[in-house]
PDB file of C-alpha atoms in Angstrom:
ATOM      1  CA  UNK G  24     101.862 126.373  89.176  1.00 41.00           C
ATOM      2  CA  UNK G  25      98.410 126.938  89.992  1.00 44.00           C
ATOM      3  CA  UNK G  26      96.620 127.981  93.533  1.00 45.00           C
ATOM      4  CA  UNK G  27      93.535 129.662  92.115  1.00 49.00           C
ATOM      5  CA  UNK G  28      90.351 128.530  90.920  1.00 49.00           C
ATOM      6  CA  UNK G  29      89.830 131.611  88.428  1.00 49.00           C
ATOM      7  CA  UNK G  30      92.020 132.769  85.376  1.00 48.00           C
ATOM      8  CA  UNK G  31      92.984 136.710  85.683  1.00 49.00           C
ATOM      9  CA  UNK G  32      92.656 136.554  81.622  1.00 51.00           C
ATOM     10  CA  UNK G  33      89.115 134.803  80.841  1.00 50.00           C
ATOM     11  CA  UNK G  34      87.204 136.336  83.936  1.00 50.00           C
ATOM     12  CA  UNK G  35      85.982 133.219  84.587  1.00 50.00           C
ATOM     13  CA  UNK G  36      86.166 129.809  87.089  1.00 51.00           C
ATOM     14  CA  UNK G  37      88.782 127.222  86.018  1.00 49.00           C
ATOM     15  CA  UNK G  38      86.954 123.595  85.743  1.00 51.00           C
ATOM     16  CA  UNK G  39      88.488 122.324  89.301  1.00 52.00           C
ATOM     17  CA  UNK G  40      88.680 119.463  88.775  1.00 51.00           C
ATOM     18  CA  UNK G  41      90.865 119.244  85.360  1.00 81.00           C
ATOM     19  CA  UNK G  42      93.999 121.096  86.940  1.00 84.00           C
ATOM     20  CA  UNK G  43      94.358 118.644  89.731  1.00 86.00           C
ATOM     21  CA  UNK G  44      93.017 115.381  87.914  1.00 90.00           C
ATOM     22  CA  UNK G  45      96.087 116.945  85.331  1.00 89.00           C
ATOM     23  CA  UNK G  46      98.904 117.356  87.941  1.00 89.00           C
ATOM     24  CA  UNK G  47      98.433 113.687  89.086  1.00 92.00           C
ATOM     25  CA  UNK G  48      97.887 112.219  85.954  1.00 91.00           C
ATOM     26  CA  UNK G  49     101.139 113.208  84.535  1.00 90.00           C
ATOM     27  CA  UNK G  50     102.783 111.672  87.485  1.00 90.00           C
ATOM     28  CA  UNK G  51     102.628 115.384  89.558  1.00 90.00           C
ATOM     29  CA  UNK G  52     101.968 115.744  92.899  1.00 90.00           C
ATOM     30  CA  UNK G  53      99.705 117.827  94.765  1.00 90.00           C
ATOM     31  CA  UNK G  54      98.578 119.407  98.576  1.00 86.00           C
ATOM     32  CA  UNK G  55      94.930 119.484  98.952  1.00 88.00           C
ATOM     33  CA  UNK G  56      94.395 121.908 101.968  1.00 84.00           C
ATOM     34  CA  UNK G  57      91.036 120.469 103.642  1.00 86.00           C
ATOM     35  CA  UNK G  58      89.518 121.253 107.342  1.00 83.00           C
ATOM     36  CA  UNK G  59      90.092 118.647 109.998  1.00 84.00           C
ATOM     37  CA  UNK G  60      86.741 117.976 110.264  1.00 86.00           C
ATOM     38  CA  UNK G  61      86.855 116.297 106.755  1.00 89.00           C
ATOM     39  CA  UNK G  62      89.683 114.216 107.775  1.00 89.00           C
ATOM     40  CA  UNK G  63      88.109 113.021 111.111  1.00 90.00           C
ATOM     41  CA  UNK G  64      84.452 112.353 109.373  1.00 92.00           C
ATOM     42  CA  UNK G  65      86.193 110.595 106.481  1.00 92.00           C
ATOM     43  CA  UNK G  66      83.895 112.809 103.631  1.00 93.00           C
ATOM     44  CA  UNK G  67      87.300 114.046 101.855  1.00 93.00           C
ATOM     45  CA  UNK G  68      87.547 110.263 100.470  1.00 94.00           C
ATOM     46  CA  UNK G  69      84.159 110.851  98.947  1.00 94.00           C
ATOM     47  CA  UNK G  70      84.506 114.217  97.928  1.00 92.00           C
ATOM     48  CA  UNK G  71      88.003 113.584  96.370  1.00 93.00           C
ATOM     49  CA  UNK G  72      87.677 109.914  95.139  1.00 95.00           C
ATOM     50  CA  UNK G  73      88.160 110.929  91.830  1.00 93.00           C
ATOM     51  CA  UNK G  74      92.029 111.915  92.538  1.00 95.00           C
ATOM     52  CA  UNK G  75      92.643 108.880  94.549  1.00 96.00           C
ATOM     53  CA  UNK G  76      91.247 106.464  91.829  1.00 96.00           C
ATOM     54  CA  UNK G  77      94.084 107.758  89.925  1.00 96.00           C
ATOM     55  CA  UNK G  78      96.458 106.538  92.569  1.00 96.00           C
ATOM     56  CA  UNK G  79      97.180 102.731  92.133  1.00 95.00           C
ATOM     57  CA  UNK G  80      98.290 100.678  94.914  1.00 96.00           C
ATOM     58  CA  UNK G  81     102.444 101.098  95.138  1.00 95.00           C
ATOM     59  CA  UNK G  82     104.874  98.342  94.776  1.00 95.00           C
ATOM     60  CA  UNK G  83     107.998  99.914  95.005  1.00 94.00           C
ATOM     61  CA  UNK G  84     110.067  98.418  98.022  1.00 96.00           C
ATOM     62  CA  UNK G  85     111.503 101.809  99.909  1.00 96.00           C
ATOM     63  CA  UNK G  86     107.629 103.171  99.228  1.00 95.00           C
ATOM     64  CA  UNK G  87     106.513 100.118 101.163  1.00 96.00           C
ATOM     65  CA  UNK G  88     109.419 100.156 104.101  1.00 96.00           C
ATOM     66  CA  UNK G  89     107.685 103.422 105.138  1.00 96.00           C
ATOM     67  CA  UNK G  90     104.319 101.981 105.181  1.00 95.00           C
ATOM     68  CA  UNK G  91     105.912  99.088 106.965  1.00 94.00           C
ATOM     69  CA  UNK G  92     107.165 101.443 109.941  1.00 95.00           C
ATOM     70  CA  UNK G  93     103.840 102.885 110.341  1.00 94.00           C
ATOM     71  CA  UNK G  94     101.774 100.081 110.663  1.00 92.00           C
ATOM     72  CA  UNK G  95     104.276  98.721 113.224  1.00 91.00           C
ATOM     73  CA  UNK G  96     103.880 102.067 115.472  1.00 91.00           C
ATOM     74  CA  UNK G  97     100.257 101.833 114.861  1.00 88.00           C
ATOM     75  CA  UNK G  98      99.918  98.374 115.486  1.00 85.00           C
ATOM     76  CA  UNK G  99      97.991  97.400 112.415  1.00 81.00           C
ATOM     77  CA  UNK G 100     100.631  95.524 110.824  1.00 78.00           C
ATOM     78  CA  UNK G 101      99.159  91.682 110.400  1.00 71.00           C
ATOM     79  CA  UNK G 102      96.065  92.696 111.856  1.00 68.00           C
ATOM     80  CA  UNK G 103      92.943  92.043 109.958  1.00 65.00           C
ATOM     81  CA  UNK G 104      90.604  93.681 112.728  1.00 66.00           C
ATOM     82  CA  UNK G 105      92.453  96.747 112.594  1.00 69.00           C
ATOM     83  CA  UNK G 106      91.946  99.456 110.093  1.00 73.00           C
ATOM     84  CA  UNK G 107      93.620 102.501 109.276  1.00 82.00           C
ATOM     85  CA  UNK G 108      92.612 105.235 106.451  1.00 85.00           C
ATOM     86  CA  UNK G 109      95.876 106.388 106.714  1.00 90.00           C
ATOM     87  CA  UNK G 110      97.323 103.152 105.773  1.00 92.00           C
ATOM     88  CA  UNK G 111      95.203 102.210 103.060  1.00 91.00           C
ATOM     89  CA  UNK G 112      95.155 105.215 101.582  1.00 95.00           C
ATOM     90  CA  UNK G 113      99.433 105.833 102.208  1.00 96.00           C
ATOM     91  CA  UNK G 114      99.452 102.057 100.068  1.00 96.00           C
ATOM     92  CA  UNK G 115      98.150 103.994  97.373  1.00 97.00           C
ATOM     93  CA  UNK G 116     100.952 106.785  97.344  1.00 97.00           C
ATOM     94  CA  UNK G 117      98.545 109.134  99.542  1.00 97.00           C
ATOM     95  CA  UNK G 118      99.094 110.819 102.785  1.00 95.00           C
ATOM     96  CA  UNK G 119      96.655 112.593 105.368  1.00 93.00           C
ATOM     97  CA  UNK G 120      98.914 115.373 107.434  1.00 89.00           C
ATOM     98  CA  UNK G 121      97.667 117.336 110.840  1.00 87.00           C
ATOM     99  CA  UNK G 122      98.756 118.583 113.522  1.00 81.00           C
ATOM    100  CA  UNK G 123      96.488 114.822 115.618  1.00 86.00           C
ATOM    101  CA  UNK G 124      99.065 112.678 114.324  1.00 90.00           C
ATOM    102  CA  UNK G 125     101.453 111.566 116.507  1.00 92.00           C
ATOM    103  CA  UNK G 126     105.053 113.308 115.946  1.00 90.00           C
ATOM    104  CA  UNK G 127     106.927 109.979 114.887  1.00 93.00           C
ATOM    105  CA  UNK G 128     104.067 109.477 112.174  1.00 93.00           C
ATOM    106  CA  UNK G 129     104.122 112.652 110.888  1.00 91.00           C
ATOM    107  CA  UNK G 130     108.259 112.309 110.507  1.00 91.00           C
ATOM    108  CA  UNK G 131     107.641 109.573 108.382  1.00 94.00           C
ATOM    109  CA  UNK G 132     104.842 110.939 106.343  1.00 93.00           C
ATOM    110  CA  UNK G 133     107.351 113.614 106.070  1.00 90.00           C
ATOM    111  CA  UNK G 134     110.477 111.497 104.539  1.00 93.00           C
ATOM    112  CA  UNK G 135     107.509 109.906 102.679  1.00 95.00           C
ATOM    113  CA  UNK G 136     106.530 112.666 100.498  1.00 92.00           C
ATOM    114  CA  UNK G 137     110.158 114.109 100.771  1.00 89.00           C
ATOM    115  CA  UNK G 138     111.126 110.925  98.859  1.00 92.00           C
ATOM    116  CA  UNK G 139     108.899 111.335  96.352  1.00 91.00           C
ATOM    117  CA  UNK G 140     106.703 108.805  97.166  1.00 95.00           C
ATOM    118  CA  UNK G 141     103.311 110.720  97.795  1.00 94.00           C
ATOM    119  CA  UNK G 142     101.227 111.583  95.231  1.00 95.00           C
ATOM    120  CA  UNK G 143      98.487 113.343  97.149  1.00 95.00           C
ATOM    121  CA  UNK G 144      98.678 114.698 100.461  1.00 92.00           C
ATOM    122  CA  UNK G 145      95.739 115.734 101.993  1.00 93.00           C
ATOM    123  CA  UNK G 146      96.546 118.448 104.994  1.00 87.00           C
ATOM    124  CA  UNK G 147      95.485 120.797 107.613  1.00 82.00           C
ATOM    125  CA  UNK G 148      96.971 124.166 108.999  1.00 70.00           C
ATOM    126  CA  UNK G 149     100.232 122.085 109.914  1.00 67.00           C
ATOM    127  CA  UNK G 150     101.715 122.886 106.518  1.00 61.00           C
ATOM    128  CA  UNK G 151     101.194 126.508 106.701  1.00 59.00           C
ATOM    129  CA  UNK G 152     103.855 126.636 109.688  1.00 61.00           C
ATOM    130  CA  UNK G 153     106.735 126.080 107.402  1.00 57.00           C
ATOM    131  CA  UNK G 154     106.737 122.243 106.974  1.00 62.00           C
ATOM    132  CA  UNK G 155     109.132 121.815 103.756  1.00 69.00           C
ATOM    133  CA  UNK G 156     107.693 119.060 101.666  1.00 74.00           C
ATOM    134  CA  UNK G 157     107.365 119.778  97.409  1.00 77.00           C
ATOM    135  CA  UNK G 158     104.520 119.564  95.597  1.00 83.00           C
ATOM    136  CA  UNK G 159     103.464 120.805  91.759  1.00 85.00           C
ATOM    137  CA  UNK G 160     100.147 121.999  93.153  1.00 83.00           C
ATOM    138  CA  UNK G 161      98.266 123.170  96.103  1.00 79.00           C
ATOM    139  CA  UNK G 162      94.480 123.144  95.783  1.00 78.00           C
ATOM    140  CA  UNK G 163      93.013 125.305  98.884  1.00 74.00           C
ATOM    141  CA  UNK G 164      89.002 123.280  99.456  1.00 67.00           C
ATOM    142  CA  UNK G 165      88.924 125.578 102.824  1.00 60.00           C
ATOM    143  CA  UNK G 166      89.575 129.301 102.776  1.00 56.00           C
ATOM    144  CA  UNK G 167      89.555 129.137 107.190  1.00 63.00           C
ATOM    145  CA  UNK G 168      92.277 131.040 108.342  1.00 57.00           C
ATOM    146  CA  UNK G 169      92.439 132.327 112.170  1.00 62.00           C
ATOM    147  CA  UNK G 170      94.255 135.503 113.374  1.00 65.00           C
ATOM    148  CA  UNK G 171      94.144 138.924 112.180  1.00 68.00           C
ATOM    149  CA  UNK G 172      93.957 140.367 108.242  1.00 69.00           C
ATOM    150  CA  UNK G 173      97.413 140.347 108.415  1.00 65.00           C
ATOM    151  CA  UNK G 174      97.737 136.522 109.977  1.00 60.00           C
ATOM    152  CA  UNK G 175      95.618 135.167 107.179  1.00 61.00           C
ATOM    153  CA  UNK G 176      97.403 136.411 104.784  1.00 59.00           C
ATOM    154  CA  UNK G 177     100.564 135.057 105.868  1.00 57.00           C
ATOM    155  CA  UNK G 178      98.982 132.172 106.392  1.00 59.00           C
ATOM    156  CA  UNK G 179      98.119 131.797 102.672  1.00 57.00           C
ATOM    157  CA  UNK G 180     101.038 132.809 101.394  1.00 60.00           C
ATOM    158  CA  UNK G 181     102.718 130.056 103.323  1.00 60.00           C
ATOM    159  CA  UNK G 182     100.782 127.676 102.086  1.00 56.00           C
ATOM    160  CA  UNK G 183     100.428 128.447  98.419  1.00 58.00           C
ATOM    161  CA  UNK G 184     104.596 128.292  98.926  1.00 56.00           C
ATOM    162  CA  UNK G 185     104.270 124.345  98.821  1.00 51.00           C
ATOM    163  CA  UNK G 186     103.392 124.865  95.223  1.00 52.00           C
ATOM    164  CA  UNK G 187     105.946 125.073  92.301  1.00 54.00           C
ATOM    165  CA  UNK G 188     108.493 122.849  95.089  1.00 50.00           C
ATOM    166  CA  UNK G 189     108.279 120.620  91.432  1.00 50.00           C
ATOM    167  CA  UNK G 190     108.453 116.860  91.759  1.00 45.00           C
ATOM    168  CA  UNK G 191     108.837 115.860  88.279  1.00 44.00           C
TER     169      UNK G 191
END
C-alpha cells in the first residue's frame, strides 16, 4: 500500500507515475484524490491520460447494466448530441466522485466500484467522510484540506484509509 510520494529509506521522491501506472496494470485499482476544479475544467483527463489509456473500454454485461442506469437518469442514453465525461470515461471502468453529483448517481458509482468494476476513481473531499469503497492505492494530486491542524489531519487519515481495502 502506498500514499506517499517519498521512500522513508532512500531519502528521495518515488517516480509517480510507476506506482500508479503499476497498481492498474496488474489489474489494481486506485483513488486519485484531485480538486473539483480539475473535474469541472476537465484538465485531470489530460493530466492523467496516461492511467486511463490503460483502461480499455468494458464489455462485461453487469459492468454495462450500471452504465445503462446512468445514462437513463442522465438522459444520454441513445443520444448522440449529448455527452457525458462521466459516461465515457465510466465505459472504460473509470469513475469521477463529488459531492455535485446527484445522490442516485453517486449510489450507483458506489455499487460500481463496490462491485469491482472501477478501475480508477477520480474523487473529491466526499471520500474523506467515510464513504466505504476499496481500492489498492490512493494517490493524493491535492494536499487542500479545510478546518483546523487537527481537521486536516483527520481528514488525511480518512482518506489514505481507502488504501490497502485490496481488490485483487
Amino acid at each position: 500500500n502506498y500514499f506517499s510520494p517519498f521512500d522513508h529509506r532512500v531519502k528521495e521522491k518515488i517516480v509517480v507515475g510507476e506506482i500508479v501506472k503499476d497498481i492498474i496494470t496488474h489489474n489494481g485499482t486506485a483513488l486519485i484524490y484531485i480538486s473539483k476544479t480539475k473535474i469541472y475544467d476537465g484538465s485531470y483527463i489530460e493530466e492523467f491520460s496516461e492511467y486511463i489509456d490503460l483502461c480499455p473500454e468494458i464489455n462485461d454485461k453487469k459492468s454495462l447494466s450500471y452504465i445503462d442506469k446512468l445514462e437513463q437518469f442522465f438522459g444520454t442514453k441513445g443520444d448522440i448530441e449529448k455527452n457525458s465525461n462521466l459516461i465515457y470515461l465510466m465505459k472504460r471502468g473509470i469513475v469521477i466522485h463529488h459531492g455535485s453529483i446527484p445522490l442516485k448517481a453517486r449510489l450507483l458509482i458506489e455499487e460500481f466500484v463496490n462491485g469491482h468494476h472501477a478501475r480508477i476513481c477520480f474523487s473529491t473531499s466526499t471520500l474523506i467522510q467515510g464513504i466505504n469503497m476499496p481500492f489498492d492505492i490512493v494517490w493524493v494530486n491535492n494536499f487542500r484540506f479545510t478546518g483546523n491542524d487537527d481537521q486536516k489531519i483527520l481528514d488525511l487519515k480518512n482518506l489514505i484509509g481507502r488504501a490497502g481495502r485490496t481488490t485483487i
